[in-house]
Every structure is written in structure tokens, then in C-alpha cells.
Amino acid sequence: MEPETIVSAVILGIVEGLTEFIPVSSTGHILLLGHFLGFDSSGKTFEVLIQLGAICAILAVYTNRLTTIVLATPHDPAARRFVAGIVVAFLPAAFAGVMLHGFIKEVLYESPSLICTTLILGGIVLLWIDRRASPEPRYTNATQYPVWLAFAIGCCQMLALVPGVSRSGATIGGALLFGTDKRSAAEFSFFLALPTMGGAFVYDLYVNRNQLSVDDAVIITIGFVTAFFAALLVVRTLLDFVSRHGFTPFAWWRIVVGVLGLALLHYSG
């Protein structure tokens, strides 16, 4: 394994961790960066499997809260409603992801110009959502969202199957449009990430099990570890940042990255 590959895996793992839970599209960022670094993984598995590091970061931060919910589920209707909401929110993207897996990995993941375009368009939409005049939020506790709202957010999450849209951006944006506040929308996106990213990890590992080599396992492990520590920083600080600054900084970041990406693609041919 070449040193350049190891360095690329470290860089991409850090970028994955820093961008997974903010609405800028971690997949879009690492696919673009991988394109310009000349990094390529078997079946594009690296880009999916290192998300396990980000999942573990959520578990590390929310262990006590998640444990409390799980233990309360048998006898607490509110806990059961929350778990049911996460399940129904997970299902739309899970079904669509399985049905479109080949098309997503073989076509959409191989189109840097599409990723740049969706980054820009998503940034514009996020700017509009963040700045629009909205009534007082009706839902401010992520663990108390009604099941219908969770399902609606889950339907929005399907948009993130297109790289560059952003899973967190689609879920947070959808939640805000349905009357949530910014902090609880971001937190619900954290919780929904657990089954969504966990499911994507397991399914992608199963589909590509025969393509993976020892070298693939090494670089995936490197990406996993760096993604974990980077995501840990984000999970611990994002909610307070969003409460103070909203999502406008992330919207502008998307637009700038998308424009620069298109320019680099143009000049590099």
C-alpha cells in the first residue's frame, strides 16, 4: 500500500467526520475530494463504510440518553412513540436505497459535476429555509415528534440518496418546513442517522464482501478511526452552534465548494 493512499484515507476520514452531521453532504465532499486526490476504493465501499466511525461518535455522546429510552420502551408510551418514529423515518430511504443501490453507486457516485450542482442547489434551498419568516415552532423536542412528522422527515431523507444533497440537510430542512425548531431538527437528524447509516454500512458491506481485500480493510479502518474523532467534535458542538448561528454558514459553504468544484472540473478537463 502506497503512503499516498494512507494519507488520502486519513484526510477523507477527517472530512467524513467533520461533515457527516452538518448539512453540507459528507458523501459529496469525500467523493469530490477523492476524485481530485485520485483516490479510488473497490465498489466505492470506503466512502460508505467509514461512516461507521460517525455512528460510533453518536453512540459515545448519547449513550446514557439512548440507554434510558431503550429501557423505558416496554412501559413508557412516549419512549415507544419515539422508537416507532425513528423506525418509520428510516424505512423510506432504506427501501429506496436497496432498490436503487446499483444506480446510485455506479452512476450518481461517478458524476462529480452532479455532486457540485446539488451542493449549490442544496445551499440555495438551505439559505431560503433558514432565512424565511416562520411562525413559532410547534415541535421543539426531538424525542417527542409525532410519528407522522417522523415519517415526513424520513421521506425527505430519500433525497439524500443523490450525492451532494446531504442526509442531514434533507432531514433538517424537511423538519424545519414541518414546524420544528433548529436545535431539535438537528438532534432528530442525529438519532435518525443511527439506523440509516448503520443499515447502509451493513448492506454495502454485504454487497461488496467479495471485492474487499486486506488493503481495503486497512484503509477503511484508518478512515473509520479518523472519522470517529472528527465526528465526536462535531456532535458535541453542533447543537449549540446551530442554536446561535442557524444553518446559513453551512449553506454558503455548500455553494462555495460547489462552485469551486465545477471550476476545478472545468480547468482539469
CSV table of N, CA, C and O in Angstrom, one decimal, residues 56-157:
chain,number,residue,atom,x,y,z
A,56,CYS,N,-20.5,5.6,15.6
A,56,CYS,CA,-19.9,5.4,16.9
A,56,CYS,C,-19.8,6.7,17.7
A,56,CYS,O,-19.9,6.7,19.0
A,57,ALA,N,-19.5,7.8,17.1
A,57,ALA,CA,-19.4,9.1,17.7
A,57,ALA,C,-20.8,9.4,18.4
A,57,ALA,O,-20.8,9.9,19.5
A,58,ILE,N,-21.9,9.2,17.7
A,58,ILE,CA,-23.2,9.5,18.2
A,58,ILE,C,-23.5,8.6,19.4
A,58,ILE,O,-23.9,9.0,20.5
A,59,LEU,N,-23.1,7.3,19.3
A,59,LEU,CA,-23.3,6.4,20.4
A,59,LEU,C,-22.5,6.8,21.6
A,59,LEU,O,-23.0,6.7,22.8
A,60,ALA,N,-21.3,7.3,21.4
A,60,ALA,CA,-20.4,7.7,22.5
A,60,ALA,C,-21.0,8.9,23.3
A,60,ALA,O,-21.0,9.0,24.5
A,61,VAL,N,-21.6,9.8,22.5
A,61,VAL,CA,-22.1,11.1,23.1
A,61,VAL,C,-23.5,10.8,23.8
A,61,VAL,O,-23.8,11.4,24.8
A,62,TYR,N,-24.3,10.0,23.1
A,62,TYR,CA,-25.7,9.8,23.5
A,62,TYR,C,-26.0,8.5,24.2
A,62,TYR,O,-27.1,8.1,24.4
A,63,THR,N,-24.9,7.8,24.7
A,63,THR,CA,-25.1,6.5,25.3
A,63,THR,C,-26.1,6.5,26.5
A,63,THR,O,-27.1,5.7,26.5
A,64,ASN,N,-26.0,7.4,27.4
A,64,ASN,CA,-26.9,7.5,28.5
A,64,ASN,C,-28.4,7.7,28.1
A,64,ASN,O,-29.3,7.1,28.6
A,65,ARG,N,-28.5,8.7,27.2
A,65,ARG,CA,-29.9,9.0,26.8
A,65,ARG,C,-30.5,7.9,26.0
A,65,ARG,O,-31.7,7.6,26.2
A,66,LEU,N,-29.8,7.3,25.1
A,66,LEU,CA,-30.3,6.2,24.3
A,66,LEU,C,-30.6,5.0,25.2
A,66,LEU,O,-31.6,4.3,25.0
A,67,THR,N,-29.7,4.7,26.2
A,67,THR,CA,-30.0,3.6,27.1
A,67,THR,C,-31.3,3.8,27.9
A,67,THR,O,-32.1,2.9,28.1
A,68,THR,N,-31.5,5.1,28.3
A,68,THR,CA,-32.7,5.4,29.1
A,68,THR,C,-33.9,5.1,28.2
A,68,THR,O,-34.9,4.6,28.7
A,69,ILE,N,-33.9,5.6,27.0
A,69,ILE,CA,-35.0,5.4,26.1
A,69,ILE,C,-35.3,3.9,25.9
A,69,ILE,O,-36.5,3.4,25.9
A,70,VAL,N,-34.3,3.1,25.6
A,70,VAL,CA,-34.4,1.7,25.4
A,70,VAL,C,-35.0,1.0,26.6
A,70,VAL,O,-35.9,0.2,26.4
A,71,LEU,N,-34.5,1.3,27.8
A,71,LEU,CA,-35.0,0.7,29.0
A,71,LEU,C,-36.5,1.1,29.3
A,71,LEU,O,-37.2,0.3,29.9
A,72,ALA,N,-36.8,2.3,28.8
A,72,ALA,CA,-38.2,2.8,29.1
A,72,ALA,C,-39.2,2.3,28.1
A,72,ALA,O,-40.4,2.3,28.4
A,73,THR,N,-38.8,1.8,27.0
A,73,THR,CA,-39.7,1.4,25.9
A,73,THR,C,-40.8,0.4,26.3
A,73,THR,O,-41.9,0.6,25.9
A,74,PRO,N,-40.5,-0.6,27.1
A,74,PRO,CA,-41.6,-1.6,27.4
A,74,PRO,C,-42.7,-1.0,28.2
A,74,PRO,O,-43.9,-1.5,28.1
A,75,HIS,N,-42.5,0.1,28.9
A,75,HIS,CA,-43.6,0.6,29.8
A,75,HIS,C,-43.9,2.1,29.6
A,75,HIS,O,-44.8,2.6,30.3
A,76,ASP,N,-43.2,2.8,28.7
A,76,ASP,CA,-43.4,4.2,28.6
A,76,ASP,C,-43.9,4.5,27.1
A,76,ASP,O,-43.2,4.3,26.2
A,77,PRO,N,-45.1,4.9,27.0
A,77,PRO,CA,-45.7,5.2,25.7
A,77,PRO,C,-44.9,6.3,24.9
A,77,PRO,O,-44.8,6.2,23.7
A,78,ALA,N,-44.3,7.3,25.6
A,78,ALA,CA,-43.6,8.3,24.9
A,78,ALA,C,-42.3,7.7,24.3
A,78,ALA,O,-41.9,8.0,23.2
A,79,ALA,N,-41.6,6.8,25.0
A,79,ALA,CA,-40.4,6.1,24.5
A,79,ALA,C,-40.8,5.3,23.3
A,79,ALA,O,-40.0,5.2,22.3
A,80,ARG,N,-41.9,4.5,23.4
A,80,ARG,CA,-42.3,3.7,22.3
A,80,ARG,C,-42.6,4.5,21.1
A,80,ARG,O,-42.3,4.1,19.9
A,81,ARG,N,-43.3,5.7,21.3
A,81,ARG,CA,-43.6,6.6,20.1
A,81,ARG,C,-42.3,7.1,19.5
A,81,ARG,O,-42.2,7.1,18.2
A,82,PHE,N,-41.3,7.4,20.3
A,82,PHE,CA,-40.0,7.9,19.7
A,82,PHE,C,-39.4,6.8,18.9
A,82,PHE,O,-38.9,7.0,17.8
A,83,VAL,N,-39.3,5.6,19.4
A,83,VAL,CA,-38.7,4.5,18.7
A,83,VAL,C,-39.5,4.2,17.4
A,83,VAL,O,-38.9,4.0,16.3
A,84,ALA,N,-40.8,4.2,17.5
A,84,ALA,CA,-41.6,4.0,16.3
A,84,ALA,C,-41.4,5.1,15.3
A,84,ALA,O,-41.3,4.8,14.1
A,85,GLY,N,-41.2,6.3,15.7
A,85,GLY,CA,-40.9,7.4,14.8
A,85,GLY,C,-39.6,7.2,14.1
A,85,GLY,O,-39.5,7.5,12.9
A,86,ILE,N,-38.6,6.8,14.8
A,86,ILE,CA,-37.3,6.6,14.2
A,86,ILE,C,-37.4,5.5,13.1
A,86,ILE,O,-36.8,5.5,12.0
A,87,VAL,N,-38.1,4.4,13.5
A,87,VAL,CA,-38.3,3.3,12.5
A,87,VAL,C,-39.0,3.7,11.3
A,87,VAL,O,-38.5,3.4,10.1
A,88,VAL,N,-40.1,4.4,11.4
A,88,VAL,CA,-40.9,4.8,10.2
A,88,VAL,C,-40.1,5.9,9.4
A,88,VAL,O,-40.2,5.9,8.2
A,89,ALA,N,-39.3,6.7,10.1
A,89,ALA,CA,-38.5,7.7,9.3
A,89,ALA,C,-37.4,7.0,8.6
A,89,ALA,O,-36.9,7.5,7.5
A,90,PHE,N,-36.9,5.9,9.1
A,90,PHE,CA,-35.8,5.1,8.4
A,90,PHE,C,-36.2,4.4,7.2
A,90,PHE,O,-35.5,4.3,6.2
A,91,LEU,N,-37.5,3.9,7.2
A,91,LEU,CA,-37.9,3.0,6.1
A,91,LEU,C,-37.9,3.5,4.7
A,91,LEU,O,-37.5,2.8,3.8
A,92,PRO,N,-38.4,4.8,4.4
A,92,PRO,CA,-38.4,5.2,3.0
A,92,PRO,C,-37.0,5.2,2.3
A,92,PRO,O,-36.9,4.7,1.2
A,93,ALA,N,-36.0,5.8,3.0
A,93,ALA,CA,-34.7,5.8,2.4
A,93,ALA,C,-34.1,4.4,2.3
A,93,ALA,O,-33.4,4.1,1.4
A,94,ALA,N,-34.4,3.6,3.3
A,94,ALA,CA,-33.9,2.2,3.3
A,94,ALA,C,-34.4,1.4,2.1
A,94,ALA,O,-33.6,0.8,1.4
A,95,PHE,N,-35.7,1.5,1.9
A,95,PHE,CA,-36.3,0.8,0.7
A,95,PHE,C,-35.8,1.4,-0.6
A,95,PHE,O,-35.3,0.6,-1.5
A,96,ALA,N,-35.7,2.7,-0.7
A,96,ALA,CA,-35.3,3.3,-2.0
A,96,ALA,C,-33.8,3.0,-2.2
A,96,ALA,O,-33.3,2.8,-3.3
A,97,GLY,N,-33.0,3.0,-1.1
A,97,GLY,CA,-31.6,2.7,-1.2
A,97,GLY,C,-31.3,1.3,-1.7
A,97,GLY,O,-30.4,1.1,-2.5
A,98,VAL,N,-32.0,0.4,-1.2
A,98,VAL,CA,-31.8,-1.0,-1.7
A,98,VAL,C,-32.2,-1.2,-3.2
A,98,VAL,O,-31.5,-1.8,-4.0
A,99,MET,N,-33.4,-0.6,-3.5
A,99,MET,CA,-33.9,-0.7,-4.9
A,99,MET,C,-32.9,0.0,-5.9
A,99,MET,O,-32.8,-0.5,-7.0
A,100,LEU,N,-32.3,1.1,-5.5
A,100,LEU,CA,-31.5,1.9,-6.4
A,100,LEU,C,-30.0,1.8,-6.2
A,100,LEU,O,-29.2,2.6,-6.7
A,101,HIS,N,-29.6,0.8,-5.4
A,101,HIS,CA,-28.2,0.7,-4.9
A,101,HIS,C,-27.2,0.8,-6.1
A,101,HIS,O,-26.2,1.5,-6.1
A,102,GLY,N,-27.5,-0.1,-7.1
A,102,GLY,CA,-26.5,-0.1,-8.3
A,102,GLY,C,-26.5,1.2,-9.0
A,102,GLY,O,-25.4,1.6,-9.4
A,103,PHE,N,-27.6,1.8,-9.3
A,103,PHE,CA,-27.7,3.1,-10.0
A,103,PHE,C,-26.9,4.2,-9.2
A,103,PHE,O,-26.2,5.0,-9.8
A,104,ILE,N,-27.2,4.2,-7.9
A,104,ILE,CA,-26.5,5.2,-7.1
A,104,ILE,C,-25.0,5.1,-7.1
A,104,ILE,O,-24.3,6.1,-7.3
A,105,LYS,N,-24.5,3.8,-6.9
A,105,LYS,CA,-23.1,3.6,-6.8
A,105,LYS,C,-22.4,3.7,-8.1
A,105,LYS,O,-21.2,4.2,-8.2
A,106,GLU,N,-23.0,3.2,-9.2
A,106,GLU,CA,-22.3,3.1,-10.5
A,106,GLU,C,-22.6,4.4,-11.4
A,106,GLU,O,-21.8,4.6,-12.3
A,107,VAL,N,-23.6,5.1,-11.1
A,107,VAL,CA,-23.9,6.3,-11.9
A,107,VAL,C,-23.8,7.6,-11.1
A,107,VAL,O,-22.9,8.5,-11.5
A,108,LEU,N,-24.6,7.8,-10.1
A,108,LEU,CA,-24.6,9.0,-9.4
A,108,LEU,C,-23.2,9.3,-8.7
A,108,LEU,O,-22.7,10.4,-8.7
A,109,TYR,N,-22.6,8.3,-8.1
A,109,TYR,CA,-21.4,8.4,-7.4
A,109,TYR,C,-20.2,8.8,-8.3
A,109,TYR,O,-19.2,9.2,-7.9
A,110,GLU,N,-20.4,8.5,-9.6
A,110,GLU,CA,-19.3,8.7,-10.6
A,110,GLU,C,-19.5,10.0,-11.3
A,110,GLU,O,-18.9,10.2,-12.4
A,111,SER,N,-20.3,10.9,-10.9
A,111,SER,CA,-20.6,12.2,-11.5
A,111,SER,C,-20.2,13.4,-10.7
A,111,SER,O,-21.1,13.9,-10.0
A,112,PRO,N,-19.0,13.8,-10.7
A,112,PRO,CA,-18.6,15.0,-9.9
A,112,PRO,C,-19.3,16.2,-10.2
A,112,PRO,O,-19.6,17.0,-9.3
A,113,SER,N,-19.7,16.4,-11.5
A,113,SER,CA,-20.4,17.6,-11.8
A,113,SER,C,-21.8,17.6,-11.2
A,113,SER,O,-22.3,18.7,-10.8
A,114,LEU,N,-22.5,16.5,-11.1
A,114,LEU,CA,-23.8,16.3,-10.5
A,114,LEU,C,-23.6,16.7,-9.0
A,114,LEU,O,-24.5,17.4,-8.4
A,115,ILE,N,-22.6,16.2,-8.4
A,115,ILE,CA,-22.4,16.5,-6.9
A,115,ILE,C,-22.2,18.0,-6.7
A,115,ILE,O,-22.8,18.6,-5.8
A,116,CYS,N,-21.4,18.6,-7.5
A,116,CYS,CA,-21.2,20.1,-7.4
A,116,CYS,C,-22.5,20.8,-7.6
A,116,CYS,O,-22.8,21.8,-6.8
A,117,THR,N,-23.3,20.4,-8.6
A,117,THR,CA,-24.6,21.1,-8.8
A,117,THR,C,-25.5,20.9,-7.7
A,117,THR,O,-26.2,21.9,-7.2
A,118,THR,N,-25.6,19.7,-7.1
A,118,THR,CA,-26.6,19.5,-6.0
A,118,THR,C,-26.1,20.2,-4.7
A,118,THR,O,-26.9,20.7,-3.9
A,119,LEU,N,-24.8,20.4,-4.6
A,119,LEU,CA,-24.2,21.2,-3.5
A,119,LEU,C,-24.7,22.6,-3.6
A,119,LEU,O,-25.2,23.2,-2.6
A,120,ILE,N,-24.6,23.2,-4.7
A,120,ILE,CA,-25.0,24.6,-4.9
A,120,ILE,C,-26.5,24.7,-4.7
A,120,ILE,O,-27.0,25.6,-4.0
A,121,LEU,N,-27.3,23.9,-5.4
A,121,LEU,CA,-28.8,24.0,-5.3
A,121,LEU,C,-29.2,23.7,-3.9
A,121,LEU,O,-30.1,24.4,-3.3
A,122,GLY,N,-28.6,22.8,-3.2
A,122,GLY,CA,-29.0,22.5,-1.8
A,122,GLY,C,-28.6,23.7,-0.9
A,122,GLY,O,-29.4,24.0,0.1
A,123,GLY,N,-27.5,24.3,-1.2
A,123,GLY,CA,-27.1,25.5,-0.4
A,123,GLY,C,-28.2,26.6,-0.6
A,123,GLY,O,-28.5,27.3,0.4
A,124,ILE,N,-28.6,26.8,-1.8
A,124,ILE,CA,-29.6,27.9,-2.0
A,124,ILE,C,-30.9,27.6,-1.3
A,124,ILE,O,-31.5,28.4,-0.7
A,125,VAL,N,-31.4,26.3,-1.3
A,125,VAL,CA,-32.6,25.9,-0.6
A,125,VAL,C,-32.4,26.1,0.9
A,125,VAL,O,-33.3,26.6,1.6
A,126,LEU,N,-31.2,25.7,1.4
A,126,LEU,CA,-31.0,25.8,2.8
A,126,LEU,C,-31.0,27.3,3.3
A,126,LEU,O,-31.5,27.6,4.3
A,127,LEU,N,-30.4,28.2,2.4
A,127,LEU,CA,-30.5,29.6,2.7
A,127,LEU,C,-31.9,30.1,2.8
A,127,LEU,O,-32.3,30.8,3.7
A,128,TRP,N,-32.7,29.6,1.9
A,128,TRP,CA,-34.1,30.1,1.9
A,128,TRP,C,-34.9,29.6,3.2
A,128,TRP,O,-35.6,30.3,3.8
A,129,ILE,N,-34.6,28.3,3.5
A,129,ILE,CA,-35.3,27.7,4.7
A,129,ILE,C,-34.8,28.4,5.9
A,129,ILE,O,-35.6,28.7,6.8
A,130,ASP,N,-33.6,28.7,6.0
A,130,ASP,CA,-33.0,29.3,7.2
A,130,ASP,C,-33.5,30.8,7.4
A,130,ASP,O,-33.6,31.2,8.6
A,131,ARG,N,-33.7,31.4,6.3
A,131,ARG,CA,-34.0,32.9,6.4
A,131,ARG,C,-35.5,33.2,6.3
A,131,ARG,O,-35.9,34.4,6.5
A,132,ARG,N,-36.3,32.2,5.9
A,132,ARG,CA,-37.7,32.6,5.7
A,132,ARG,C,-38.4,32.9,7.0
A,132,ARG,O,-38.0,32.4,8.1
A,133,ALA,N,-39.4,33.8,6.9
A,133,ALA,CA,-40.1,34.1,8.1
A,133,ALA,C,-41.0,33.0,8.4
A,133,ALA,O,-41.8,32.5,7.6
A,134,SER,N,-40.9,32.5,9.7
A,134,SER,CA,-41.6,31.3,10.1
A,134,SER,C,-42.3,31.5,11.4
A,134,SER,O,-41.9,32.3,12.2
A,135,PRO,N,-43.5,30.9,11.6
A,135,PRO,CA,-44.2,31.0,12.9
A,135,PRO,C,-43.4,30.4,14.0
A,135,PRO,O,-42.4,29.7,13.8
A,136,GLU,N,-43.9,30.5,15.2
A,136,GLU,CA,-43.3,29.9,16.4
A,136,GLU,C,-43.3,28.4,16.2
A,136,GLU,O,-44.3,27.8,15.8
A,137,PRO,N,-42.1,27.7,16.4
A,137,PRO,CA,-42.0,26.3,16.2
A,137,PRO,C,-43.1,25.5,17.0
A,137,PRO,O,-43.3,25.9,18.1
A,138,ARG,N,-43.7,24.5,16.4
A,138,ARG,CA,-44.6,23.7,17.1
A,138,ARG,C,-44.0,22.5,17.8
A,138,ARG,O,-44.6,21.9,18.7
A,139,TYR,N,-42.8,22.1,17.3
A,139,TYR,CA,-42.1,20.9,17.9
A,139,TYR,C,-40.7,21.3,18.2
A,139,TYR,O,-39.9,21.7,17.4
A,140,THR,N,-40.4,21.2,19.5
A,140,THR,CA,-39.1,21.6,20.0
A,140,THR,C,-38.3,20.5,20.7
A,140,THR,O,-37.2,20.7,21.2
A,141,ASN,N,-38.9,19.3,20.8
A,141,ASN,CA,-38.2,18.2,21.5
A,141,ASN,C,-38.1,17.0,20.5
A,141,ASN,O,-39.2,16.5,20.1
A,142,ALA,N,-36.9,16.7,20.1
A,142,ALA,CA,-36.7,15.6,19.1
A,142,ALA,C,-37.3,14.3,19.5
A,142,ALA,O,-37.7,13.5,18.6
A,143,THR,N,-37.4,14.0,20.8
A,143,THR,CA,-37.9,12.7,21.2
A,143,THR,C,-39.4,12.7,21.4
A,143,THR,O,-39.9,11.7,21.7
A,144,GLN,N,-40.0,13.8,21.1
A,144,GLN,CA,-41.5,13.9,21.2
A,144,GLN,C,-42.2,14.2,19.8
A,144,GLN,O,-43.3,14.6,19.8
A,145,TYR,N,-41.4,14.1,18.7
A,145,TYR,CA,-42.0,14.3,17.4
A,145,TYR,C,-43.2,13.3,17.2
A,145,TYR,O,-43.0,12.1,17.5
A,146,PRO,N,-44.3,13.7,16.7
A,146,PRO,CA,-45.3,12.7,16.3
A,146,PRO,C,-44.8,11.8,15.2
A,146,PRO,O,-44.0,12.2,14.4
A,147,VAL,N,-45.4,10.6,15.1
A,147,VAL,CA,-45.0,9.6,14.1
A,147,VAL,C,-45.1,10.1,12.7
A,147,VAL,O,-44.3,9.9,11.9
A,148,TRP,N,-46.2,10.9,12.4
A,148,TRP,CA,-46.4,11.4,11.1
A,148,TRP,C,-45.3,12.3,10.7
A,148,TRP,O,-44.9,12.3,9.5
A,149,LEU,N,-44.9,13.1,11.6
A,149,LEU,CA,-43.8,14.1,11.3
A,149,LEU,C,-42.5,13.3,11.1
A,149,LEU,O,-41.7,13.7,10.2
A,150,ALA,N,-42.2,12.3,11.9
A,150,ALA,CA,-41.0,11.5,11.7
A,150,ALA,C,-41.0,10.8,10.3
A,150,ALA,O,-40.0,10.8,9.6
A,151,PHE,N,-42.2,10.4,9.9
A,151,PHE,CA,-42.3,9.7,8.5
A,151,PHE,C,-42.1,10.8,7.4
A,151,PHE,O,-41.4,10.5,6.4
A,152,ALA,N,-42.6,12.0,7.6
A,152,ALA,CA,-42.4,13.0,6.6
A,152,ALA,C,-40.9,13.4,6.5
A,152,ALA,O,-40.4,13.6,5.4
A,153,ILE,N,-40.2,13.5,7.6
A,153,ILE,CA,-38.8,13.7,7.6
A,153,ILE,C,-38.1,12.6,6.9
A,153,ILE,O,-37.1,12.8,6.2
A,154,GLY,N,-38.5,11.4,7.2
A,154,GLY,CA,-37.9,10.2,6.5
A,154,GLY,C,-38.1,10.2,5.0
A,154,GLY,O,-37.2,9.8,4.3
A,155,CYS,N,-39.2,10.7,4.5
A,155,CYS,CA,-39.4,10.9,3.1
A,155,CYS,C,-38.4,11.9,2.5
A,155,CYS,O,-37.9,11.7,1.4
A,156,CYS,N,-38.2,13.0,3.3
A,156,CYS,CA,-37.3,14.0,2.8
A,156,CYS,C,-35.9,13.4,2.8
A,156,CYS,O,-35.1,13.8,1.9
A,157,GLN,N,-35.6,12.5,3.7
A,157,GLN,CA,-34.2,11.8,3.7
A,157,GLN,C,-33.9,11.1,2.4
A,157,GLN,O,-32.8,10.9,2.0
